[in-house]
Amino acid sequence: GQQVMQIPQYQHVQEGEDFTTYCNSSTTLSNIQWYKQRPGGHPVFLIQLVKSGEVKKQKRLTFQFGEAKKNSSLHITATQTTDVGTYFCAGLGGTSYGKLTFGQGTILTVHP
Amino acid sequence: KAGVTQTPRYLIKTRGQQVTLSCSPISGHRSVSWYQQTPGQGLQFLFEYFSETQRNKGNFPGRFSGRQFSNSRSEMNVSTLELGDSALYLCASSQTDEKLFFGSGTQLSVL
């Protein structure tokens, strides 16, 4: 079945440093989504990428979807303490209605 | 609009018991998905319902079941609870673009 791998599992950064998490799928995806889960909270949708090679930005966050639609990345520039949490990618396969496959998540800690 | 509502928020059960969790989706959302979240396994897909029909199912044993009602509300049932079923159970609703809106979850502890 479809698998989505995400690395790294943990990332500790000093406030102001950059952060990147990577996501790789075993199969071609129709789209990929990113979610953020704050400690003690629930996942919250950040963005959806659909097109091959797509790049989207949200303030300090940059999201990329690979040309082959099998990988994606999330880059945060100049991290802030409010960025702490777990970042998940989630891929949707071509025929998997409603079945988003989540990566294991990257737990980001930001030291002030 | 009200968000996704899950009840109860916390639940403590003993092995062998059964449990029913409830989820009310965002008004107008017809798809409801259930996920199990544990520290070691991340978010694992349980099943997804759309218009009262189960469209997709994850790799969980038959002890895990669900259903969706005509008003899109959904329930999830776990029978013969095991210690390993302790987890946060998240419900998410969506419209046709598959973007998920999660509820706060039900934290289930099996003793």
mmCIF file of N, CA, C and O in Angstrom, chain A residues 28-29 50-55 64-72:
data_model
loop_
_atom_site.group_PDB
_atom_site.id
_atom_site.type_symbol
_atom_site.label_atom_id
_atom_site.label_comp_id
_atom_site.label_asym_id
_atom_site.label_seq_id
_atom_site.Cartn_x
_atom_site.Cartn_y
_atom_site.Cartn_z
ATOM 1 N N THR A 28 3.076 7.805 -6.722
ATOM 2 C CA THR A 28 2.743 9.148 -7.195
ATOM 3 C C THR A 28 1.476 9.638 -6.524
ATOM 4 O O THR A 28 0.500 8.883 -6.388
ATOM 5 N N LEU A 29 1.499 10.872 -6.113
ATOM 6 C CA LEU A 29 0.369 11.444 -5.381
ATOM 7 C C LEU A 29 -0.456 12.367 -6.272
ATOM 8 O O LEU A 29 0.073 13.019 -7.174
ATOM 9 N N VAL A 50 -0.941 20.661 -5.447
ATOM 10 C CA VAL A 50 -1.562 19.777 -6.432
ATOM 11 C C VAL A 50 -0.713 19.588 -7.686
ATOM 12 O O VAL A 50 -0.643 18.494 -8.240
ATOM 13 N N LYS A 51 -0.058 20.638 -8.111
ATOM 14 C CA LYS A 51 0.652 20.598 -9.395
ATOM 15 C C LYS A 51 2.104 20.161 -9.235
ATOM 16 O O LYS A 51 2.769 20.491 -8.250
ATOM 17 N N SER A 52 2.596 19.461 -10.225
ATOM 18 C CA SER A 52 3.994 19.059 -10.267
ATOM 19 C C SER A 52 4.897 20.286 -10.203
ATOM 20 O O SER A 52 4.679 21.254 -10.940
ATOM 21 N N GLY A 53 5.885 20.269 -9.294
ATOM 22 C CA GLY A 53 6.815 21.376 -9.180
ATOM 23 C C GLY A 53 6.267 22.623 -8.493
ATOM 24 O O GLY A 53 6.924 23.656 -8.450
ATOM 25 N N GLU A 54 5.088 22.497 -7.925
ATOM 26 C CA GLU A 54 4.433 23.660 -7.316
ATOM 27 C C GLU A 54 5.189 24.158 -6.082
ATOM 28 O O GLU A 54 5.711 23.369 -5.312
ATOM 29 N N VAL A 55 5.255 25.472 -5.946
ATOM 30 C CA VAL A 55 5.859 26.120 -4.777
ATOM 31 C C VAL A 55 4.854 27.141 -4.257
ATOM 32 O O VAL A 55 4.338 27.958 -5.013
ATOM 33 N N GLN A 64 7.002 22.961 -1.125
ATOM 34 C CA GLN A 64 7.320 22.543 -2.480
ATOM 35 C C GLN A 64 6.770 21.153 -2.743
ATOM 36 O O GLN A 64 6.763 20.291 -1.861
ATOM 37 N N PHE A 65 6.348 20.925 -3.978
ATOM 38 C CA PHE A 65 5.895 19.614 -4.434
ATOM 39 C C PHE A 65 6.821 19.206 -5.569
ATOM 40 O O PHE A 65 7.039 19.972 -6.506
ATOM 41 N N GLY A 66 7.371 18.014 -5.476
ATOM 42 C CA GLY A 66 8.354 17.579 -6.449
ATOM 43 C C GLY A 66 7.805 17.408 -7.850
ATOM 44 O O GLY A 66 6.591 17.260 -8.047
ATOM 45 N N GLU A 67 8.712 17.403 -8.821
ATOM 46 C CA GLU A 67 8.316 17.280 -10.226
ATOM 47 C C GLU A 67 7.596 15.963 -10.489
ATOM 48 O O GLU A 67 6.667 15.898 -11.297
ATOM 49 N N ALA A 68 8.032 14.908 -9.819
ATOM 50 C CA ALA A 68 7.415 13.591 -10.010
ATOM 51 C C ALA A 68 6.200 13.386 -9.114
ATOM 52 O O ALA A 68 5.580 12.312 -9.146
ATOM 53 N N LYS A 69 5.861 14.378 -8.327
ATOM 54 C CA LYS A 69 4.733 14.316 -7.399
ATOM 55 C C LYS A 69 4.862 13.135 -6.434
ATOM 56 O O LYS A 69 3.884 12.468 -6.099
ATOM 57 N N LYS A 70 6.100 12.893 -6.000
ATOM 58 C CA LYS A 70 6.335 11.840 -5.018
ATOM 59 C C LYS A 70 7.029 12.376 -3.774
ATOM 60 O O LYS A 70 7.223 11.637 -2.807
ATOM 61 N N ASN A 71 7.448 13.641 -3.797
ATOM 62 C CA ASN A 71 8.093 14.190 -2.635
ATOM 63 C C ASN A 71 7.696 15.640 -2.435
ATOM 64 O O ASN A 71 7.243 16.316 -3.362
ATOM 65 N N SER A 72 7.901 16.093 -1.204
ATOM 66 C CA SER A 72 7.519 17.457 -0.851
ATOM 67 C C SER A 72 8.395 17.925 0.302
ATOM 68 O O SER A 72 9.022 17.115 0.993
#
